[in-house]
PDB file of C-alpha atoms and ligand atoms in Angstrom:
ATOM      1  CA  MET A 229       0.000   0.000   0.000  1.00 79.00           C
ATOM      2  CA  PRO A 230       1.906   3.118  -1.167  1.00 77.00           C
ATOM      3  CA  LEU A 231       1.373   6.001   1.273  1.00 78.00           C
ATOM      4  CA  PRO A 232       1.233   9.688   0.270  1.00 78.00           C
ATOM      5  CA  ALA A 233       4.621  11.396   0.770  1.00 78.00           C
ATOM      6  CA  ILE A 234       3.995  14.066   3.417  1.00 78.00           C
ATOM      7  CA  GLN A 235       6.753  16.487   4.430  1.00 78.00           C
ATOM      8  CA  LYS A 236       5.865  18.377   7.578  1.00 82.00           C
ATOM      9  CA  PRO A 237       7.465  19.257  10.877  1.00 83.00           C
ATOM     10  CA  GLY A 238       6.149  17.305  13.851  1.00 87.00           C
ATOM     11  CA  PRO A 239       4.293  14.002  14.047  1.00 93.00           C
ATOM     12  CA  LEU A 240       1.851  12.754  11.430  1.00 95.00           C
ATOM     13  CA  ASN A 241      -1.842  12.359  12.187  1.00 97.00           C
ATOM     14  CA  ILE A 242      -3.213   9.270  10.449  1.00 98.00           C
ATOM     15  CA  GLY A 243      -6.895   8.325  10.167  1.00 98.00           C
ATOM     16  CA  LEU A 244      -7.695   4.605  10.113  1.00 98.00           C
ATOM     17  CA  MET A 245     -11.188   4.120   8.712  1.00 98.00           C
ATOM     18  CA  GLY A 246     -12.419   0.721   9.879  1.00 97.00           C
ATOM     19  CA  GLY A 247     -15.594  -0.882   8.560  1.00 96.00           C
ATOM     20  CA  THR A 248     -17.088  -3.800   6.689  1.00 96.00           C
ATOM     21  CA  PHE A 249     -17.872  -1.538   3.700  1.00 97.00           C
ATOM     22  CA  ASP A 250     -20.503  -3.909   2.295  1.00 97.00           C
ATOM     23  CA  PRO A 251     -20.661  -1.825   0.160  1.00 98.00           C
ATOM     24  CA  ILE A 252     -18.805   1.449   0.684  1.00 98.00           C
ATOM     25  CA  HIS A 253     -21.040   4.494   0.049  1.00 98.00           C
ATOM     26  CA  MET A 254     -21.044   8.289  -0.054  1.00 98.00           C
ATOM     27  CA  GLY A 255     -21.708   8.461   3.717  1.00 97.00           C
ATOM     28  CA  HIS A 256     -18.384   6.717   4.399  1.00 98.00           C
ATOM     29  CA  LEU A 257     -16.522   9.018   2.008  1.00 98.00           C
ATOM     30  CA  VAL A 258     -18.060  12.184   3.473  1.00 98.00           C
ATOM     31  CA  THR A 259     -17.185  10.864   6.953  1.00 98.00           C
ATOM     32  CA  ALA A 260     -13.526  10.279   6.106  1.00 98.00           C
ATOM     33  CA  GLU A 261     -13.193  13.679   4.452  1.00 98.00           C
ATOM     34  CA  GLU A 262     -14.874  15.476   7.368  1.00 98.00           C
ATOM     35  CA  ALA A 263     -12.692  13.634   9.911  1.00 98.00           C
ATOM     36  CA  ARG A 264      -9.610  14.531   7.862  1.00 98.00           C
ATOM     37  CA  GLN A 265     -10.478  18.203   8.064  1.00 97.00           C
ATOM     38  CA  GLN A 266     -11.728  18.373  11.670  1.00 97.00           C
ATOM     39  CA  PHE A 267      -8.926  16.274  13.192  1.00 97.00           C
ATOM     40  CA  LEU A 268      -6.173  17.644  10.909  1.00 97.00           C
ATOM     41  CA  LEU A 269      -5.388  14.197   9.514  1.00 97.00           C
ATOM     42  CA  ASP A 270      -2.567  13.971   6.983  1.00 97.00           C
ATOM     43  CA  TYR A 271      -4.331  11.092   5.249  1.00 96.00           C
ATOM     44  CA  VAL A 272      -6.908   8.376   5.842  1.00 98.00           C
ATOM     45  CA  ILE A 273      -6.287   4.654   5.401  1.00 98.00           C
ATOM     46  CA  PHE A 274      -9.453   2.675   4.691  1.00 98.00           C
ATOM     47  CA  ILE A 275      -9.317  -0.795   6.243  1.00 98.00           C
ATOM     48  CA  PRO A 276     -12.058  -3.106   4.962  1.00 97.00           C
ATOM     49  CA  ALA A 277     -12.599  -5.755   7.642  1.00 95.00           C
ATOM     50  CA  GLY A 278     -11.665  -9.314   6.603  1.00 90.00           C
ATOM     51  CA  LEU A 279     -14.113 -11.314   8.648  1.00 85.00           C
ATOM     52  CA  PRO A 280     -15.298  -9.012  11.459  1.00 80.00           C
ATOM     53  CA  PRO A 281     -15.170 -10.897  14.786  1.00 79.00           C
ATOM     54  CA  HIS A 282     -18.891 -10.322  15.463  1.00 79.00           C
ATOM     55  CA  LYS A 283     -20.152 -11.546  12.050  1.00 81.00           C
ATOM     56  CA  SER A 284     -20.341 -14.932  10.311  1.00 79.00           C
ATOM     57  CA  LYS A 285     -19.008 -15.658   6.819  1.00 77.00           C
ATOM     58  CA  GLU A 286     -22.567 -15.913   5.460  1.00 76.00           C
ATOM     59  CA  GLN A 287     -23.397 -12.395   6.665  1.00 83.00           C
ATOM     60  CA  VAL A 288     -20.776 -10.584   4.613  1.00 92.00           C
ATOM     61  CA  THR A 289     -19.773 -10.345   0.947  1.00 95.00           C
ATOM     62  CA  PRO A 290     -16.341 -11.925   0.228  1.00 94.00           C
ATOM     63  CA  ALA A 291     -13.546  -9.626   1.371  1.00 95.00           C
ATOM     64  CA  GLU A 292     -11.962  -9.280  -2.094  1.00 96.00           C
ATOM     65  CA  HIS A 293     -15.153  -7.718  -3.543  1.00 97.00           C
ATOM     66  CA  ARG A 294     -15.331  -5.258  -0.609  1.00 97.00           C
ATOM     67  CA  TYR A 295     -11.636  -4.418  -0.966  1.00 98.00           C
ATOM     68  CA  ILE A 296     -11.983  -3.721  -4.714  1.00 98.00           C
ATOM     69  CA  MET A 297     -15.114  -1.581  -4.226  1.00 98.00           C
ATOM     70  CA  THR A 298     -13.318   0.442  -1.531  1.00 98.00           C
ATOM     71  CA  THR A 299     -10.328   0.954  -3.830  1.00 98.00           C
ATOM     72  CA  LEU A 300     -12.605   2.108  -6.668  1.00 98.00           C
ATOM     73  CA  ALA A 301     -14.399   4.519  -4.311  1.00 98.00           C
ATOM     74  CA  VAL A 302     -11.305   6.325  -3.003  1.00 98.00           C
ATOM     75  CA  MET A 303      -9.414   6.493  -6.324  1.00 96.00           C
ATOM     76  CA  SER A 304     -10.033  10.198  -6.911  1.00 95.00           C
ATOM     77  CA  ASN A 305      -8.906  11.414  -3.469  1.00 97.00           C
ATOM     78  CA  PRO A 306      -5.100  11.739  -3.040  1.00 95.00           C
ATOM     79  CA  PHE A 307      -5.508  11.739   0.775  1.00 96.00           C
ATOM     80  CA  PHE A 308      -7.255   8.344   0.844  1.00 98.00           C
ATOM     81  CA  VAL A 309      -5.590   4.918   0.546  1.00 97.00           C
ATOM     82  CA  VAL A 310      -6.797   1.345   1.158  1.00 98.00           C
ATOM     83  CA  SER A 311      -5.036  -1.331   3.197  1.00 98.00           C
ATOM     84  CA  ARG A 312      -5.240  -5.106   2.699  1.00 97.00           C
ATOM     85  CA  VAL A 313      -4.066  -5.828   6.243  1.00 97.00           C
ATOM     86  CA  GLU A 314      -7.415  -7.294   7.339  1.00 96.00           C
ATOM     87  CA  VAL A 315      -8.698  -8.747   4.063  1.00 96.00           C
ATOM     88  CA  ASP A 316      -5.574 -10.910   3.723  1.00 95.00           C
ATOM     89  CA  LYS A 317      -6.161 -12.551   7.110  1.00 93.00           C
ATOM     90  CA  LYS A 318      -7.637 -16.030   7.210  1.00 87.00           C
ATOM     91  CA  GLU A 319      -8.847 -15.657  10.790  1.00 88.00           C
ATOM     92  CA  PRO A 320     -11.262 -12.981  12.204  1.00 88.00           C
ATOM     93  CA  SER A 321      -9.625  -9.559  12.366  1.00 87.00           C
ATOM     94  CA  TYR A 322      -9.441  -7.822  15.723  1.00 94.00           C
ATOM     95  CA  THR A 323      -8.913  -4.064  15.720  1.00 96.00           C
ATOM     96  CA  ILE A 324      -6.151  -4.271  18.357  1.00 97.00           C
ATOM     97  CA  ASP A 325      -4.039  -6.438  15.992  1.00 96.00           C
ATOM     98  CA  THR A 326      -4.567  -3.938  13.172  1.00 97.00           C
ATOM     99  CA  ILE A 327      -3.602  -0.997  15.383  1.00 97.00           C
ATOM    100  CA  ARG A 328      -0.496  -2.817  16.657  1.00 97.00           C
ATOM    101  CA  TYR A 329       0.432  -3.487  13.021  1.00 96.00           C
ATOM    102  CA  PHE A 330       0.180   0.215  12.117  1.00 96.00           C
ATOM    103  CA  THR A 331       1.881   1.346  15.339  1.00 96.00           C
ATOM    104  CA  SER A 332       4.890  -0.784  14.432  1.00 95.00           C
ATOM    105  CA  ARG A 333       5.042   0.691  10.922  1.00 93.00           C
ATOM    106  CA  PHE A 334       4.889   4.402  11.685  1.00 94.00           C
ATOM    107  CA  ALA A 335       7.492   6.566  13.431  1.00 92.00           C
ATOM    108  CA  THR A 336       7.210   6.896  17.215  1.00 93.00           C
ATOM    109  CA  GLY A 337       4.930   9.804  18.053  1.00 94.00           C
ATOM    110  CA  THR A 338       2.588   9.322  15.065  1.00 96.00           C
ATOM    111  CA  ASN A 339      -0.997   9.960  16.194  1.00 97.00           C
ATOM    112  CA  LEU A 340      -3.501   7.305  15.109  1.00 98.00           C
ATOM    113  CA  PHE A 341      -7.263   7.989  14.893  1.00 98.00           C
ATOM    114  CA  PHE A 342      -9.629   5.032  14.431  1.00 98.00           C
ATOM    115  CA  ILE A 343     -12.805   6.168  12.686  1.00 98.00           C
ATOM    116  CA  THR A 344     -15.902   3.992  12.778  1.00 96.00           C
ATOM    117  CA  GLY A 345     -19.653   3.908  13.439  1.00 95.00           C
ATOM    118  CA  ALA A 346     -20.864   4.800  16.936  1.00 94.00           C
ATOM    119  CA  ASP A 347     -22.975   1.602  16.957  1.00 91.00           C
ATOM    120  CA  ALA A 348     -19.804  -0.461  16.651  1.00 90.00           C
ATOM    121  CA  ILE A 349     -18.188   1.519  19.497  1.00 90.00           C
ATOM    122  CA  LEU A 350     -21.179   0.755  21.764  1.00 89.00           C
ATOM    123  CA  GLU A 351     -19.699  -2.737  22.040  1.00 89.00           C
ATOM    124  CA  ILE A 352     -16.148  -1.579  22.692  1.00 91.00           C
ATOM    125  CA  SER A 353     -15.878  -3.096  26.149  1.00 90.00           C
ATOM    126  CA  THR A 354     -16.246  -6.542  24.488  1.00 92.00           C
ATOM    127  CA  TRP A 355     -13.410  -5.912  22.000  1.00 94.00           C
ATOM    128  CA  LYS A 356     -10.096  -7.722  22.462  1.00 94.00           C
ATOM    129  CA  ASP A 357      -7.673  -5.702  24.675  1.00 96.00           C
ATOM    130  CA  TYR A 358      -9.847  -2.590  24.478  1.00 95.00           C
ATOM    131  CA  THR A 359      -8.011  -0.644  27.198  1.00 95.00           C
ATOM    132  CA  GLU A 360      -4.733  -0.997  25.296  1.00 96.00           C
ATOM    133  CA  LEU A 361      -6.600  -0.080  22.104  1.00 97.00           C
ATOM    134  CA  LEU A 362      -7.860   3.178  23.612  1.00 96.00           C
ATOM    135  CA  LYS A 363      -4.335   3.999  24.761  1.00 95.00           C
ATOM    136  CA  LEU A 364      -2.849   3.366  21.314  1.00 96.00           C
ATOM    137  CA  CYS A 365      -5.311   5.461  19.301  1.00 96.00           C
ATOM    138  CA  THR A 366      -8.012   8.079  19.530  1.00 97.00           C
ATOM    139  CA  PHE A 367     -11.488   6.894  18.483  1.00 97.00           C
ATOM    140  CA  ILE A 368     -13.820   8.934  16.284  1.00 97.00           C
ATOM    141  CA  ALA A 369     -17.363   7.606  16.762  1.00 96.00           C
ATOM    142  CA  VAL A 370     -19.479   8.613  13.807  1.00 96.00           C
ATOM    143  CA  THR A 371     -23.212   9.241  14.234  1.00 93.00           C
ATOM    144  CA  ARG A 372     -26.186  10.116  12.066  1.00 88.00           C
ATOM    145  CA  PRO A 373     -28.395  13.114  12.966  1.00 84.00           C
ATOM    146  CA  GLY A 374     -30.926  12.081  15.612  1.00 84.00           C
ATOM    147  CA  TYR A 375     -28.654   9.291  16.866  1.00 86.00           C
ATOM    148  CA  PRO A 376     -29.570   8.598  20.537  1.00 86.00           C
ATOM    149  CA  LEU A 377     -26.447   9.503  22.496  1.00 86.00           C
ATOM    150  CA  ASP A 378     -27.674   8.298  25.905  1.00 87.00           C
ATOM    151  CA  ARG A 379     -26.598   4.676  25.306  1.00 85.00           C
ATOM    152  CA  LEU A 380     -23.128   5.768  24.121  1.00 87.00           C
ATOM    153  CA  ASP A 381     -22.827   8.055  27.188  1.00 88.00           C
ATOM    154  CA  GLU A 382     -23.833   5.150  29.424  1.00 88.00           C
ATOM    155  CA  ILE A 383     -21.219   2.829  27.874  1.00 86.00           C
ATOM    156  CA  THR A 384     -18.350   5.338  27.752  1.00 88.00           C
ATOM    157  CA  GLY A 385     -19.316   6.580  31.250  1.00 88.00           C
ATOM    158  CA  LYS A 386     -18.175   3.203  32.599  1.00 89.00           C
ATOM    159  CA  LEU A 387     -14.658   3.691  31.204  1.00 89.00           C
ATOM    160  CA  LEU A 388     -11.821   5.290  33.158  1.00 89.00           C
ATOM    161  CA  PRO A 389     -11.854   9.082  32.503  1.00 91.00           C
ATOM    162  CA  GLU A 390      -8.525   8.969  30.620  1.00 92.00           C
ATOM    163  CA  LEU A 391      -9.895   6.272  28.271  1.00 91.00           C
ATOM    164  CA  ARG A 392     -13.233   8.001  27.878  1.00 92.00           C
ATOM    165  CA  ALA A 393     -11.401  11.155  26.774  1.00 93.00           C
ATOM    166  CA  ARG A 394     -10.013   9.160  23.831  1.00 95.00           C
ATOM    167  CA  ILE A 395     -13.476   8.820  22.206  1.00 95.00           C
ATOM    168  CA  HIS A 396     -14.752  11.757  20.149  1.00 95.00           C
ATOM    169  CA  LEU A 397     -18.122  12.100  18.447  1.00 94.00           C
ATOM    170  CA  LEU A 398     -18.598  13.247  14.879  1.00 95.00           C
ATOM    171  CA  GLU A 399     -22.086  13.800  13.439  1.00 94.00           C
ATOM    172  CA  ILE A 400     -22.380  13.218   9.680  1.00 95.00           C
ATOM    173  CA  PRO A 401     -25.723  14.062   8.005  1.00 91.00           C
ATOM    174  CA  ALA A 402     -24.744  12.057   4.876  1.00 91.00           C
ATOM    175  CA  LEU A 403     -24.746   8.882   7.018  1.00 91.00           C
ATOM    176  CA  ALA A 404     -28.487   8.731   6.471  1.00 91.00           C
ATOM    177  CA  ILE A 405     -27.188   6.435   3.691  1.00 94.00           C
ATOM    178  CA  SER A 406     -26.229   3.004   5.009  1.00 95.00           C
ATOM    179  CA  SER A 407     -24.803  -0.151   3.454  1.00 96.00           C
ATOM    180  CA  THR A 408     -27.978  -2.036   4.438  1.00 95.00           C
ATOM    181  CA  PHE A 409     -30.103   0.529   2.596  1.00 95.00           C
ATOM    182  CA  ILE A 410     -28.001   0.081  -0.557  1.00 97.00           C
ATOM    183  CA  ARG A 411     -28.100  -3.722  -0.404  1.00 96.00           C
ATOM    184  CA  GLN A 412     -31.875  -3.670  -0.007  1.00 95.00           C
ATOM    185  CA  ARG A 413     -32.319  -1.283  -2.921  1.00 96.00           C
ATOM    186  CA  VAL A 414     -30.201  -3.504  -5.195  1.00 96.00           C
ATOM    187  CA  ALA A 415     -32.262  -6.530  -4.165  1.00 95.00           C
ATOM    188  CA  LEU A 416     -35.435  -4.650  -5.108  1.00 94.00           C
ATOM    189  CA  GLY A 417     -33.970  -3.548  -8.437  1.00 95.00           C
ATOM    190  CA  ARG A 418     -34.014   0.120  -7.376  1.00 96.00           C
ATOM    191  CA  THR A 419     -31.362   2.608  -8.463  1.00 97.00           C
ATOM    192  CA  ILE A 420     -28.325   3.277  -6.240  1.00 98.00           C
ATOM    193  CA  LYS A 421     -27.000   6.082  -8.425  1.00 98.00           C
ATOM    194  CA  TYR A 422     -25.477   8.931  -6.333  1.00 97.00           C
ATOM    195  CA  LEU A 423     -25.593   6.803  -3.155  1.00 98.00           C
ATOM    196  CA  THR A 424     -22.192   5.284  -3.956  1.00 98.00           C
ATOM    197  CA  PRO A 425     -19.509   6.341  -6.496  1.00 98.00           C
ATOM    198  CA  GLU A 426     -20.295   5.295 -10.057  1.00 98.00           C
ATOM    199  CA  PRO A 427     -17.410   2.756 -10.392  1.00 98.00           C
ATOM    200  CA  VAL A 428     -18.770   0.977  -7.280  1.00 98.00           C
ATOM    201  CA  GLU A 429     -22.298   1.000  -8.714  1.00 98.00           C
ATOM    202  CA  GLN A 430     -20.940  -0.531 -11.953  1.00 98.00           C
ATOM    203  CA  TYR A 431     -18.930  -3.139 -10.021  1.00 98.00           C
ATOM    204  CA  ILE A 432     -22.021  -4.213  -8.062  1.00 98.00           C
ATOM    205  CA  LYS A 433     -23.969  -4.532 -11.320  1.00 97.00           C
ATOM    206  CA  LYS A 434     -21.212  -6.439 -13.139  1.00 97.00           C
ATOM    207  CA  HIS A 435     -20.745  -9.002 -10.340  1.00 97.00           C
ATOM    208  CA  GLY A 436     -24.428  -9.324  -9.486  1.00 96.00           C
ATOM    209  CA  LEU A 437     -23.831  -8.458  -5.824  1.00 97.00           C
ATOM    210  CA  TYR A 438     -26.693  -8.040  -3.308  1.00 96.00           C
ATOM    211  CA  LYS A 439     -29.394  -9.457  -5.575  1.00 91.00           C
ATOM    212  CA  LYS A 440     -30.574 -11.897  -2.944  1.00 78.00           C
ATOM    213  CA  GLU A 441     -30.567  -9.595   0.100  1.00 60.00           C
ATOM    214  CA  PHE A 442     -33.490 -10.380   2.420  1.00 55.00           C
ATOM    215  CA  VAL A 443     -35.886  -7.500   1.996  1.00 52.00           C
ATOM    216  CA  ASN A 444     -38.280  -6.309   4.647  1.00 53.00           C
ATOM    217  CA  CYS A 445     -38.056  -2.591   4.494  1.00 52.00           C
ATOM    218  CA  GLY A 446     -41.633  -1.371   4.061  1.00 51.00           C
ATOM    219  CA  ASN A 447     -41.885   1.753   1.931  1.00 50.00           C
ATOM    220  CA  ARG A 448     -38.697   3.381   3.252  1.00 58.00           C
ATOM    221  CA  LEU A 449     -36.964   2.801  -0.066  1.00 58.00           C
TER     222      LEU A 449
HETATM  223  P1  NAP B 135     -21.245  -2.693  11.817  1.00 85.12           P
HETATM  224  O1  NAP B 135     -21.777  -3.409  13.004  1.00 85.12           O
HETATM  225  O2  NAP B 135     -21.433  -3.317  10.454  1.00 85.12           O
HETATM  226  O3  NAP B 135     -21.740  -1.204  11.725  1.00 85.12           O
HETATM  227  C1  NAP B 135     -22.273  -0.506  12.817  1.00 85.12           C
HETATM  228  C2  NAP B 135     -22.747   0.851  12.320  1.00 85.12           C
HETATM  229  O4  NAP B 135     -21.625   1.673  12.064  1.00 85.12           O
HETATM  230  C3  NAP B 135     -23.544   0.778  11.029  1.00 85.12           C
HETATM  231  O5  NAP B 135     -24.539   1.753  11.091  1.00 85.12           O
HETATM  232  C4  NAP B 135     -22.484   1.118   9.972  1.00 85.12           C
HETATM  233  O6  NAP B 135     -23.082   1.709   8.817  1.00 85.12           O
HETATM  234  C5  NAP B 135     -21.633   2.120  10.700  1.00 85.12           C
HETATM  235  N1  NAP B 135     -20.229   2.145  10.264  1.00 85.12           N
HETATM  236  C6  NAP B 135     -19.360   1.118  10.212  1.00 85.12           C
HETATM  237  N2  NAP B 135     -18.149   1.546   9.839  1.00 85.12           N
HETATM  238  C7  NAP B 135     -18.257   2.887   9.631  1.00 85.12           C
HETATM  239  C8  NAP B 135     -17.349   3.887   9.243  1.00 85.12           C
HETATM  240  N3  NAP B 135     -16.049   3.617   9.037  1.00 85.12           N
HETATM  241  N4  NAP B 135     -17.797   5.161   9.128  1.00 85.12           N
HETATM  242  C9  NAP B 135     -19.089   5.441   9.371  1.00 85.12           C
HETATM  243  N5  NAP B 135     -20.006   4.541   9.761  1.00 85.12           N
HETATM  244  C10 NAP B 135     -19.595   3.275   9.884  1.00 85.12           C
HETATM  245  O7  NAP B 135     -19.703  -2.454  12.098  1.00 85.12           O
HETATM  246  P2  NAP B 135     -18.514  -3.061  11.327  1.00 85.12           P
HETATM  247  O8  NAP B 135     -18.388  -2.317  10.036  1.00 85.12           O
HETATM  248  O9  NAP B 135     -18.616  -4.549  11.285  1.00 85.12           O
HETATM  249  O10 NAP B 135     -17.284  -2.731  12.306  1.00 85.12           O
HETATM  250  C11 NAP B 135     -16.765  -1.453  12.392  1.00 85.12           C
HETATM  251  C12 NAP B 135     -15.274  -1.556  12.746  1.00 85.12           C
HETATM  252  O11 NAP B 135     -15.134  -2.010  14.086  1.00 85.12           O
HETATM  253  C13 NAP B 135     -14.510  -2.554  11.871  1.00 85.12           C
HETATM  254  O12 NAP B 135     -13.239  -2.034  11.603  1.00 85.12           O
HETATM  255  C14 NAP B 135     -14.416  -3.801  12.751  1.00 85.12           C
HETATM  256  O13 NAP B 135     -13.296  -4.623  12.471  1.00 85.12           O
HETATM  257  C15 NAP B 135     -14.294  -3.159  14.124  1.00 85.12           C
HETATM  258  N6  NAP B 135     -14.724  -4.093  15.176  1.00 85.12           N
HETATM  259  C16 NAP B 135     -13.754  -4.661  15.943  1.00 85.12           C
HETATM  260  C17 NAP B 135     -14.107  -5.587  16.927  1.00 85.12           C
HETATM  261  C18 NAP B 135     -13.007  -6.202  17.749  1.00 85.12           C
HETATM  262  O14 NAP B 135     -11.847  -5.889  17.552  1.00 85.12           O
HETATM  263  N7  NAP B 135     -13.352  -7.102  18.638  1.00 85.12           N
HETATM  264  C19 NAP B 135     -15.449  -5.893  17.140  1.00 85.12           C
HETATM  265  C20 NAP B 135     -16.415  -5.269  16.333  1.00 85.12           C
HETATM  266  C21 NAP B 135     -16.049  -4.370  15.345  1.00 85.12           C
HETATM  267  P3  NAP B 135     -22.768   1.047   7.388  1.00 85.12           P
HETATM  268  O15 NAP B 135     -23.340  -0.324   7.461  1.00 85.12           O
HETATM  269  O16 NAP B 135     -23.463   1.965   6.437  1.00 85.12           O
HETATM  270  O17 NAP B 135     -21.277   1.024   7.265  1.00 85.12           O
END
């Protein structure tokens, strides 16, 4: 994974955008760009999960498809790159292993920011070695407008204050789009134009992805 060459005094700030990306959509891209600006990130590395520890193989599209779609989606942004570190793993990928991998590859003092959905962070106390994880990187918990924050407050309130201070919230209106919404629309034969970049839309069409998604979504689509 070639990284952008950044010359600047002081440590780098690197965003690590973790997600299943099944598929990646405009909400993810807006999120990464907003985090880059608000947290002064030098660049953002997208890390499609191989097999997320909390999901079964049947629940997710093969990792190679998700990796290729992510690569197609970020192509036009020089500050975005995609890593294969999790998709190349045979076993479930734990975030702590990914963060240790990046910690060992960047200069001492580099600041790492793990960006992901607030719903995923609600479960953080069940993640492998989560106290070490919160020491190694800052978390950016991304929410949609209207997201109920009380549950997140309750969960993070149980953490030690110094760990709690490592979790920041970022509200992204464009996250009204979700991967589930896109999969359901494809299954119903509805358009996904402008919900995901065009090369991703074409890739989904060409490989016949998401045609058999279970659909029970009323008239929301
Ligand atoms: P998920 O349960 O599929 O998603 C939870 C919510 O977060 C969904 O609404 C999802 O929307 C949103 N989301 C996910 N990634 C996002 C991102 N980067 N930016 C904005 N919204 C995002 O969660 P997941 O994708 O499987 O897992 C998220 C990350 O947490 C992954 O990197 C995974 O490896 C990590 N994780 C680690 C452990 C562990 O180490 N034990 C356990 C669980 C998760 P969309 O569906 O639209 O993306």
